[in-house]
XYZ file of C-alpha atoms in Angstrom:
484
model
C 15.630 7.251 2.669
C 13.468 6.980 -0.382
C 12.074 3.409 -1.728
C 13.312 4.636 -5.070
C 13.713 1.868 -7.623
C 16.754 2.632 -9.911
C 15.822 4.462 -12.749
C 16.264 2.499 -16.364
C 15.943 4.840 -19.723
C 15.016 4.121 -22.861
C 18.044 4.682 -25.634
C 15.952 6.244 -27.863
C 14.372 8.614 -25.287
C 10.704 7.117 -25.174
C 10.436 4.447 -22.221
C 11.160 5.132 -18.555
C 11.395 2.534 -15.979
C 11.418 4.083 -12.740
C 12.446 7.582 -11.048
C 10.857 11.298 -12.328
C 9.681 11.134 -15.492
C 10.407 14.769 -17.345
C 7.245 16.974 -17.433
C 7.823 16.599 -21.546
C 8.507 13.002 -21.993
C 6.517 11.024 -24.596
C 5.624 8.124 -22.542
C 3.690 10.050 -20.238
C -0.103 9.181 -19.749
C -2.259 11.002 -18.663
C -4.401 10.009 -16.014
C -8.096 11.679 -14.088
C -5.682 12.555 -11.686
C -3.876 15.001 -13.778
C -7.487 16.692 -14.449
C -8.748 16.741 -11.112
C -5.253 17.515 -9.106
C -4.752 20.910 -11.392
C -8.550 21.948 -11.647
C -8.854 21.588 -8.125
C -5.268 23.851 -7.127
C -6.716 26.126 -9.694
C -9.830 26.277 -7.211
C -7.674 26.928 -4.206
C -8.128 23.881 -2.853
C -4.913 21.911 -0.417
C -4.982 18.425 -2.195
C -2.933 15.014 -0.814
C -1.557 12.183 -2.805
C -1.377 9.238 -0.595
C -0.136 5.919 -3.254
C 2.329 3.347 -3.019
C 5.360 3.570 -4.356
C 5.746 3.870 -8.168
C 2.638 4.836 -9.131
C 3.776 8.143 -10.349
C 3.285 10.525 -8.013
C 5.984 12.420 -8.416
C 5.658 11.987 -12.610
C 2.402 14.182 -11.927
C 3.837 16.796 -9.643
C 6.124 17.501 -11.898
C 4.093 17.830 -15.056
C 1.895 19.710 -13.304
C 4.299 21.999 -11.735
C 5.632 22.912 -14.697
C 2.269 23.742 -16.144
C 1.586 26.206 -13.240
C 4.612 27.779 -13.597
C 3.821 28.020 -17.357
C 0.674 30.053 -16.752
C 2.557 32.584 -14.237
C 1.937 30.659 -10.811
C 4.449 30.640 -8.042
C 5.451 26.916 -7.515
C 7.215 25.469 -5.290
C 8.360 21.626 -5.013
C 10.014 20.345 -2.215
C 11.294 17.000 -1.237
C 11.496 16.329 1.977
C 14.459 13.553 1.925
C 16.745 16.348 1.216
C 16.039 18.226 4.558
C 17.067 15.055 6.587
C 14.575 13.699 6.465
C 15.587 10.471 8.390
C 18.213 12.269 10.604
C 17.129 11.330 14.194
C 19.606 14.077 15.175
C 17.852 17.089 13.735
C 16.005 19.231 16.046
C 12.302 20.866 15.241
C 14.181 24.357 14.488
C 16.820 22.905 12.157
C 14.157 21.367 10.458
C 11.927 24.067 9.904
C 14.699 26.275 9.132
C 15.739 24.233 6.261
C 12.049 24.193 4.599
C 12.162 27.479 4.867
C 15.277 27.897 3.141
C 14.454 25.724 0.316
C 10.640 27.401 -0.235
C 12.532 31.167 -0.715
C 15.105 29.421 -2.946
C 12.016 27.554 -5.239
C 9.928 30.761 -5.170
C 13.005 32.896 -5.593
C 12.202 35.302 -3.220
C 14.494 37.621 -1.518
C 14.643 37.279 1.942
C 17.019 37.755 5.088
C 16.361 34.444 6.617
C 19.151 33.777 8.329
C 18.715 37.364 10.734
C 14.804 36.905 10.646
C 14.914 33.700 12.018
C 17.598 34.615 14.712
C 14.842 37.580 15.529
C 12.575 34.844 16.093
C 14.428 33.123 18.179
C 11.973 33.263 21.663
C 9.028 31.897 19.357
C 8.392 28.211 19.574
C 9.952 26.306 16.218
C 6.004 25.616 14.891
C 5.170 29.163 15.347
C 8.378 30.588 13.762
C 7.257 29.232 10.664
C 3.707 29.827 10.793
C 4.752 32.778 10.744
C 7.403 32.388 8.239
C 4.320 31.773 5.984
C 2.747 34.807 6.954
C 5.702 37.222 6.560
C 8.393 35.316 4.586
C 6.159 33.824 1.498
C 2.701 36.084 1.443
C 4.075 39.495 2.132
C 6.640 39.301 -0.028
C 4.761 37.645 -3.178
C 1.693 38.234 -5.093
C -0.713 35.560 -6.775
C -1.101 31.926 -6.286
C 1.858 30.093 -3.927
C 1.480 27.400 -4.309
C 3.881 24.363 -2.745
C 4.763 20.966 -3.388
C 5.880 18.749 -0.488
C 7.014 15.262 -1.648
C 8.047 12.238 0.363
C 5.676 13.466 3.249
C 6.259 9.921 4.487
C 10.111 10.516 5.614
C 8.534 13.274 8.348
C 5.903 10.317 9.900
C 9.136 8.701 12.341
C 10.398 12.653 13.440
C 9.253 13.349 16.801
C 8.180 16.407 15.455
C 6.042 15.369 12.451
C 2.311 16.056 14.025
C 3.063 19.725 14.536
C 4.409 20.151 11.016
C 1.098 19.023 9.321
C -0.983 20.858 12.347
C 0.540 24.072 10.597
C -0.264 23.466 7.591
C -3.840 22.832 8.974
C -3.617 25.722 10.479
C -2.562 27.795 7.966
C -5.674 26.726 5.703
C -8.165 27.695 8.920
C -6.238 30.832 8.575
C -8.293 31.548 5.595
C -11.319 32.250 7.791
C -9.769 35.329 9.031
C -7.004 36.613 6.875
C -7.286 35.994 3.025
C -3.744 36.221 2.562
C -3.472 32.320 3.223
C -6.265 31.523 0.656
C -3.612 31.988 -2.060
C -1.430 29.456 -0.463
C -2.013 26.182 -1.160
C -0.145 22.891 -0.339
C 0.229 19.691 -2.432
C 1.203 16.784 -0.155
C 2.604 13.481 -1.637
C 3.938 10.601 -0.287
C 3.038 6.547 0.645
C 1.156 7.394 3.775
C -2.530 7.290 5.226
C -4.445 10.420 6.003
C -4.479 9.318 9.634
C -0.314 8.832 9.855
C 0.103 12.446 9.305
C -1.665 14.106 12.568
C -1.292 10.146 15.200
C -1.628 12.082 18.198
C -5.134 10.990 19.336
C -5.487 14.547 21.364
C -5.475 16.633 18.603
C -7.387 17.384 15.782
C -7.013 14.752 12.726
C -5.857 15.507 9.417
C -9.127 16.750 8.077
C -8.463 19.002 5.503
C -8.138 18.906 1.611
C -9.121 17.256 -1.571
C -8.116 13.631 -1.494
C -6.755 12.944 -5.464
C -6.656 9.209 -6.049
C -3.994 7.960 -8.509
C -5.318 4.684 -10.835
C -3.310 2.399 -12.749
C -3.505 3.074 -17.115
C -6.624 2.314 -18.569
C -6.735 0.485 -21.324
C -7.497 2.993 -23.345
C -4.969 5.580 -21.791
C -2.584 2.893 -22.227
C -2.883 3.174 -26.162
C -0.006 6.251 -26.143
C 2.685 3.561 -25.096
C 1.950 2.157 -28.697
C 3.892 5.044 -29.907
C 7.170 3.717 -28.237
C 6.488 -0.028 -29.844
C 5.772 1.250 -33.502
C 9.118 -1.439 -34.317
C 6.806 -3.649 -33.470
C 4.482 -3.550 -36.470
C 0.995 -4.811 -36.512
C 1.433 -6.773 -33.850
C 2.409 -3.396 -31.328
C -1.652 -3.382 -30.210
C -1.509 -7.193 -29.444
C 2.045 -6.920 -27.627
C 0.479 -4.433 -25.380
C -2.707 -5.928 -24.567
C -0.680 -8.794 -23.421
C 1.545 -6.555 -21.449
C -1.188 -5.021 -19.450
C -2.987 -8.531 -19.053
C 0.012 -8.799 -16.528
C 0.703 -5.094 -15.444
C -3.002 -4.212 -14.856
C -1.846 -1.496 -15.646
C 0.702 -0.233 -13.323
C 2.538 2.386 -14.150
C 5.977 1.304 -13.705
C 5.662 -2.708 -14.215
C 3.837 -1.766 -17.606
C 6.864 0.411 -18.654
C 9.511 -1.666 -17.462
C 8.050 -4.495 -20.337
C 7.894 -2.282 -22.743
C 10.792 -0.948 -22.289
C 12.214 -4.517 -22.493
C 9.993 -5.629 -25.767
C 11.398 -2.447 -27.391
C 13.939 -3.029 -30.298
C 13.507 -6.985 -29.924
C 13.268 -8.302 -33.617
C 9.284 -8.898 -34.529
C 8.282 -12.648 -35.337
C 5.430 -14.927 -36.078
C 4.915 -16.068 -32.157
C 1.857 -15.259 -30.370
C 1.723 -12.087 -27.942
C 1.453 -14.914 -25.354
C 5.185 -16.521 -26.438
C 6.758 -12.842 -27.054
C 5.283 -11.624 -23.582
C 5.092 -14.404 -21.099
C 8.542 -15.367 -21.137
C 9.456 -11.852 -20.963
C 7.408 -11.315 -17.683
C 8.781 -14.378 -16.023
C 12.620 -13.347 -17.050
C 12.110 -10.002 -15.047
C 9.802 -10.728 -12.708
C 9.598 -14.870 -11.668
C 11.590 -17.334 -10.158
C 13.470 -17.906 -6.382
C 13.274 -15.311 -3.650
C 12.708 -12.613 -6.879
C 10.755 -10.487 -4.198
C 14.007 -10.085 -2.264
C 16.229 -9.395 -5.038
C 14.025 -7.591 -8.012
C 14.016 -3.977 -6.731
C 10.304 -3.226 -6.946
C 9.527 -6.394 -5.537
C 11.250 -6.022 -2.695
C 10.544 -2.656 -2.460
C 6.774 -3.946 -1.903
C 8.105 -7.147 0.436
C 10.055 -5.502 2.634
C 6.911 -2.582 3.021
C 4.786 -5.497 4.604
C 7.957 -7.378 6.183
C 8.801 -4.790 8.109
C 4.926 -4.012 9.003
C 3.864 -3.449 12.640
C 0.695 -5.786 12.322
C 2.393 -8.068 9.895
C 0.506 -11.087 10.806
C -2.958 -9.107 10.422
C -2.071 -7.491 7.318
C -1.168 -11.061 6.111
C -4.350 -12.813 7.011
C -6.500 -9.810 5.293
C -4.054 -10.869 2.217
C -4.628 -14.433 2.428
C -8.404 -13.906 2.050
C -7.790 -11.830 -0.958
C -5.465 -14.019 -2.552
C -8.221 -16.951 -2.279
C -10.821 -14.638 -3.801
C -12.832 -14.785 -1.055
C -14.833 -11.112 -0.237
C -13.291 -8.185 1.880
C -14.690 -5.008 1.778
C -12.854 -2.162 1.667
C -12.440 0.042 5.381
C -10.854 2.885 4.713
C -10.416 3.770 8.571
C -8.533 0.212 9.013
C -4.732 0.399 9.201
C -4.549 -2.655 8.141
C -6.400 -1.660 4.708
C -4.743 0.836 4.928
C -1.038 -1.056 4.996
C -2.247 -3.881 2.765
C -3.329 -0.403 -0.013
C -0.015 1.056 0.769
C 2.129 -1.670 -0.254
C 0.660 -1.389 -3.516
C -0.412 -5.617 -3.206
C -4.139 -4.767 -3.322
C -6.952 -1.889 -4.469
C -10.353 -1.211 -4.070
C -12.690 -2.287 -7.357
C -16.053 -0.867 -8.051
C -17.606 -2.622 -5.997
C -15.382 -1.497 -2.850
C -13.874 -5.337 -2.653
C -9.941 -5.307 -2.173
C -8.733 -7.642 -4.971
C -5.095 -8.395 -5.550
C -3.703 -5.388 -8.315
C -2.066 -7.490 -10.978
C -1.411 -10.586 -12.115
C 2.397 -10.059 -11.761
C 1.444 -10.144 -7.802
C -0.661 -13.024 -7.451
C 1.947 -15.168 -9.036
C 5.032 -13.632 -6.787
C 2.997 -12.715 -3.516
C 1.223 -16.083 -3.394
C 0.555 -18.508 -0.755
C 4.285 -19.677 -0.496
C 5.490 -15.818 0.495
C 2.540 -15.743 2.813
C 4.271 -18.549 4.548
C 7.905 -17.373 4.682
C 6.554 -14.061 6.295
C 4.891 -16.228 8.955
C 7.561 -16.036 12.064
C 8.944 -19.458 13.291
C 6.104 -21.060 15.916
C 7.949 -24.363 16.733
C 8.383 -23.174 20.473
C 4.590 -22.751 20.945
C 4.370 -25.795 18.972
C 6.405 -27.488 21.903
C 4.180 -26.090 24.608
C 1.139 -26.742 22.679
C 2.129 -30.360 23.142
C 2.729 -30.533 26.432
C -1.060 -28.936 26.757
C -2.791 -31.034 24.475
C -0.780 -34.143 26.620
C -1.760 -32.494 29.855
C -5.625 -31.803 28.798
C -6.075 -35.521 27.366
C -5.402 -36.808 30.483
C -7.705 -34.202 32.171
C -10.234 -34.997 29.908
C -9.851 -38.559 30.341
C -10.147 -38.349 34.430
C -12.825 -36.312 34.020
C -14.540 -38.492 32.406
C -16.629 -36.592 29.407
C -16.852 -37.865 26.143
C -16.625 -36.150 22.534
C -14.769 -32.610 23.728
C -13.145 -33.994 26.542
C -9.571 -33.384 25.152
C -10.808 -29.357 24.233
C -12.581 -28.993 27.768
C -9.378 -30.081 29.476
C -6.876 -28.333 27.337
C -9.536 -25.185 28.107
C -9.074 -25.915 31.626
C -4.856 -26.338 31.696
C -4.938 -22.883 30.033
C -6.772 -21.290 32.999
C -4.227 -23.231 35.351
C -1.209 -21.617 33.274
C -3.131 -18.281 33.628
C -3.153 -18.097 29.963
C -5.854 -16.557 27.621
C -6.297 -18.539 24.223
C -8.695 -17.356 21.527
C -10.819 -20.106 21.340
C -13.115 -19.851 18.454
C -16.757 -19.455 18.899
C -18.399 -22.532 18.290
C -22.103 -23.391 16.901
C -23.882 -27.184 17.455
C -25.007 -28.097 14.330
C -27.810 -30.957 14.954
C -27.595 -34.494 14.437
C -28.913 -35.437 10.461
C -29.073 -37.522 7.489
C -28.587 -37.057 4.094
C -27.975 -38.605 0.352
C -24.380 -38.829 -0.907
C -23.691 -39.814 -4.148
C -25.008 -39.037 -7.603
C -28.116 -40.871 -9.179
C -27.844 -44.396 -10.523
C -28.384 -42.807 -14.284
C -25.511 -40.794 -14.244
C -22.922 -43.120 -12.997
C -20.555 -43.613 -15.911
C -21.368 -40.839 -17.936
C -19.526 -38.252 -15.974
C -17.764 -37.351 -13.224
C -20.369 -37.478 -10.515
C -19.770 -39.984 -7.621
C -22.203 -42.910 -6.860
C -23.597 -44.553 -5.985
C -26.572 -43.067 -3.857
C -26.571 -44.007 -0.327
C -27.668 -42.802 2.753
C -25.447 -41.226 5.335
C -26.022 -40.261 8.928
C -24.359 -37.545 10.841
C -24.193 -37.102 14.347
C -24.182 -33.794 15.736
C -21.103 -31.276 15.587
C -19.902 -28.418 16.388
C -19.103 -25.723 13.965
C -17.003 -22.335 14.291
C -18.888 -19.331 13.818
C -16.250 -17.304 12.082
C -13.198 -18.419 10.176
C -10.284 -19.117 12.017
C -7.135 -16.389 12.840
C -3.607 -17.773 11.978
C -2.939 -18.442 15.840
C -6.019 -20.921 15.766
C -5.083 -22.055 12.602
C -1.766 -23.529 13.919
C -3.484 -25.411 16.922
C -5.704 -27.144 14.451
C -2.408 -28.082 12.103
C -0.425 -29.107 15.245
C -3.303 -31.218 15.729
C -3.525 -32.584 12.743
C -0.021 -33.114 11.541
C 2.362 -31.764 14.092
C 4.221 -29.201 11.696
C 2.562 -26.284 12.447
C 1.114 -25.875 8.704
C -0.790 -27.982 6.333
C 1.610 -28.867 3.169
C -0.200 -26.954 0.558
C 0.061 -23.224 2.661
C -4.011 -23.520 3.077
C-alpha cells in the first residue's frame, strides 16, 4: 500500500497539500529535474527517480507525461499498487500479465492478449514478457514508447521483483542488437535505492540509466507560490521567506503552510508571529510524529527499519552537527536519505533537511525508538558485581573492575565490543583564566596548576550498545537524563 498522505485542496484551486498535482495546476514549480528528466527521455535514455515520499515524484511524471504526449509520444504511466502490488498471493504470471494489460490499455494498442499469452504458455513468466515487449508494444507501434512505472517500491517484498527489473535491464542491452528496443524507454519512480531493485548478490546489479535527483524549491523557484498569497499584500514575500525558513523547501511541508496562511486576514505582526505559531499548530506538540500523517509517514519509515539502531546512531551524529559524509553505497545512508530526515549538501555532508525535522525528530524521538534494555541492564549488573570481585582477587589496580568484567565475559562465552582504547600519558597543565580577567567576564580563575595522571582514552566514539554500559555505570538507568 502506498505512504500516501491525504490529499488537502485549495478552495480557490491554487494550493495542493499532498497527492498528484494536475499537469496544469498553478502551484506547480518547476524544478532541474523537470529539465534534465525530459531532455534526457528525449535522448533515449532509461532514467530512475529514487526520493522519499512527497517530494513530488509523481507531480513530475505527470507533467511530463502529458508534455510527451503533447508532442506525439506514446506514453505510458503505470502504477504499480494497482497490479497488487502487496498481494503475497499473486504468482510471477498473474503479475506480468496484468502489466501487460495495463501498458496496451495506456498505449491504446490493439492486441489479443488474452490468446497470445495462453500461446505462451510453455515460456517462463520473465520471458513471456520480454517478449511481450518485443511483439506486443514494438511491433505493433511506431515512435518513441515510452513507460512510466510508479511505486517501483511495492515490487521490492514480491519474490519475484529481481527478475522484473533484470528485464527491463535486459531489454535496454537489447539495444546492442536489435534497435527496435532503443525506442523504448522506461521511467522508474518510487522511495527505493538503486541497489533494492536487483538484491540478489549473483546477478548483475541495477546498472543502467540516468539517475535524476529531485531537490527541495529554491528560493528563487519558490517565488511562483507568491502568486497563491497575493491576499496577503506586501507582506506575501516576507510570509514566504518565513515559510521556507521552516520547510527548506520541501515540497509538500511548504504547501501545506501556505495553503494554511491563505485567506487568513493580513495584520501588523511580524512574519515570525503570523508563521511560527502556524508551524507549531500543524506540525508540534505530543507524539505529533505518530499522529500528523507526514510525520508518521517518515517515523514509521525508520521504525519499522531493519538496522534501526544503526540508522539511528548515523542520525544522532547529524542531529548534533557533528560531520558524516555522505556513502552512497551504505544502506544505512541510504535508509536515513529515504526517509526523507536527511540530504546530502555541497559539500557531500548529510545534514538534517528542515527545520520542521530537527525540532520533531530530535533527541527525545531518538530515545523512544531505542528498544527497552532493562534486561541487559540486569545482567550487566550481575557482571560488573561478578568482575569487581575478580578484579579485586586479582589484585590489579586502576582497570581491575574492566579486566575482570573482560574476563567474566569470556567465562559466559560472550563477545562484547569493547572499545579500542589509547593511554594518554601522565601531564600537567594551567586551569583557570589569568588574574586580569577575573571579574570582567566570564572566564574562570583563578590560575592554578593541575596534574593529571595517565588515562586511557577511546579511539573512536562509542556505539549505542557501549554507550549503555557506560550509563549503567554511571547512573544505573540505562541513559543519561538529557538523551546525550
Amino acid at each position: 500500500m502506498s505512504e500516501a498522505v491525504a490529499d488537502q485542496p485549495d478552495e480557490n484551486g491554487f494550493f495542493q497539500a499532498g497527492g498528484t498535482l494536475k499537469a496544469d495546476v498553478p502551484s506547480y514549480i518547476e524544478r532541474p529535474a523537470d529539465r534534465e528528466l525530459y531532455q534526457n527521455i528525449l535522448a533515449g535514455e532509461c532514467c530512475y527517480i529514487l526520493t522519499p515520499r512527497q517530494m513530488g515524484k509523481s507531480s513530475l511524471m505527470t507533467r511530463t507525461a502529458a508534455r510527451l504526449r503533447a508532442e506525439g509520444h506514446r506514453v505510458a504511466v503505470v502504477d504499480l499498487t494497482g497490479i497488487g502490488g502487496h498481494a503475497e498471493s499473486i504468482t510471477a504470471d498473474q503479475w506480468y500479465y496484468g502489466l501487460a494489460h495495463r501498458l496496451l490499455r495506456e498505449l491504446r494498442i490493439d492486441f489479443a492478449l488474452a490468446d497470445w499469452w495462453k500461446d505462451q504458455s510453455r515460456l517462463p513468466p520473465l520471458q513471456r514478457l520480454m517478449h511481450f515487449f518485443e511483439e506486443g508494444l514494438l511491433s505493433r507501434s511506431e515512435g518513441r514508447v515510452i513507460i512510466f512505472v510508479d511505486e517501483i517500491d511495492t515490487t521490492i517484498k514480491l519474490g519475484f521483483s529481481d527478475d522484473f527489473f533484470a528485464a527491463i535491464r535486459a531489454c535496454f542491452n537489447a539495444r546492442a542488437n536489435d534497435s527496435r528496443f532503443g525506442r523504448l524507454s522506461f521511467i522508474l519512480l518510487g522511495v527505493a535505492s538503486p541497489a533494492d531493485l536487483i538484491r540478489d548478490p549473483t546477478r548483475t546489479p541495477f546498472n543502467i540509466g540516468r539517475r535524476v535527483d529531485l531537490s527541495d524549491f529554491s528560493d528563487r523557484e519558490a517565488g511562483v507560490l507568491l502568486r497563491g498569497l497575493a491576499d496577503q499584500g506586501e507582506q506575501a514575500g516576507s510570509l514566504l521567506r518565513r515559510i521556507l525558513h521552516w520547510t527548506g523547501g520541501h515540497p509538500y511541508l511548504t504547501q501545506r503552510l501556505c495553503l494554511q496562511l491563505r485567506g487568513r486576514a493580513a495584520g501588523d505582526e511580524s512574519p515570525e508571529a503570523r508563521v511560527d505559531p502556524l508551524v507549531a499548530g500543524e506540525f508540534f506538540g505530543i507524539a505529533r510524529h505518530t499522529r500528523e500523517d507526514h510525520l508518521k509517514v517518515v517515523h514509521e519509515r525508520i521504525a519499522q527499519a531493519a538496522e534501526r539502531s544503526a540508522i539511528l546512531q548515523t542520525y544522532a551524529k547529524v542531529l548534533k552537527g557533528r560531520p558524516v559524509h555522505d556513502l552512497p553505497q551504505s544502506p544505512v545512508h541510504a535508509a536515513l536519505k529515504l526517509s526523507g530526515l536527511v540530504k546530502a549538501d555541497e559539500q557531500g555532508l548529510l545534514t538534517v533537511r528542515n527545520r520542521i525535522y530537527r525540532k520533531v525528530f530530535d533527541a527525545r524521538w531518538i530515545r523512544s525508538l531505542r528498544p527497552s534494555r532493562w534486561p541487559q541492564n540486569l545482567a550487566l549488573a550481575v557482571l560488573v558485581l561478578l568482575a569487581v570481585g575478580f578484579g579485586w582477587w586479582i589484585g590489579a589496580q586502576q582497570l581491575s573492575a574492566r579486566a575482570g568484567f573482560s574476563i567474566v565475559l569470556a567465562w559466559l562465552g560472550l563477545a562484547y565490543p569493547e572499545p579500542e582504547m589509547v593511554e594518554i600519558p601522565a601531564g600537567r597543565f594551567t586551569m583557570g583564566s589569568p588574574e586580569s580577567e577575573v571579574g570582567r567576564t566570564q572566564a574562570e580563575g583563578p590560575q592554578h596548576e593541575v596534574n593529571v595522571r595517565r588515562f586511557a582514552l577511546g579511539r573512536y566514539e562509542l556505539t549505542f550498545d557501549q554507550y549503555d554500559v557506560f550509563a549503567f555505570l554511571v547512573n544505573g538507568d540505562g541513559g543519561c537524563a538529557d538523551g546525550h
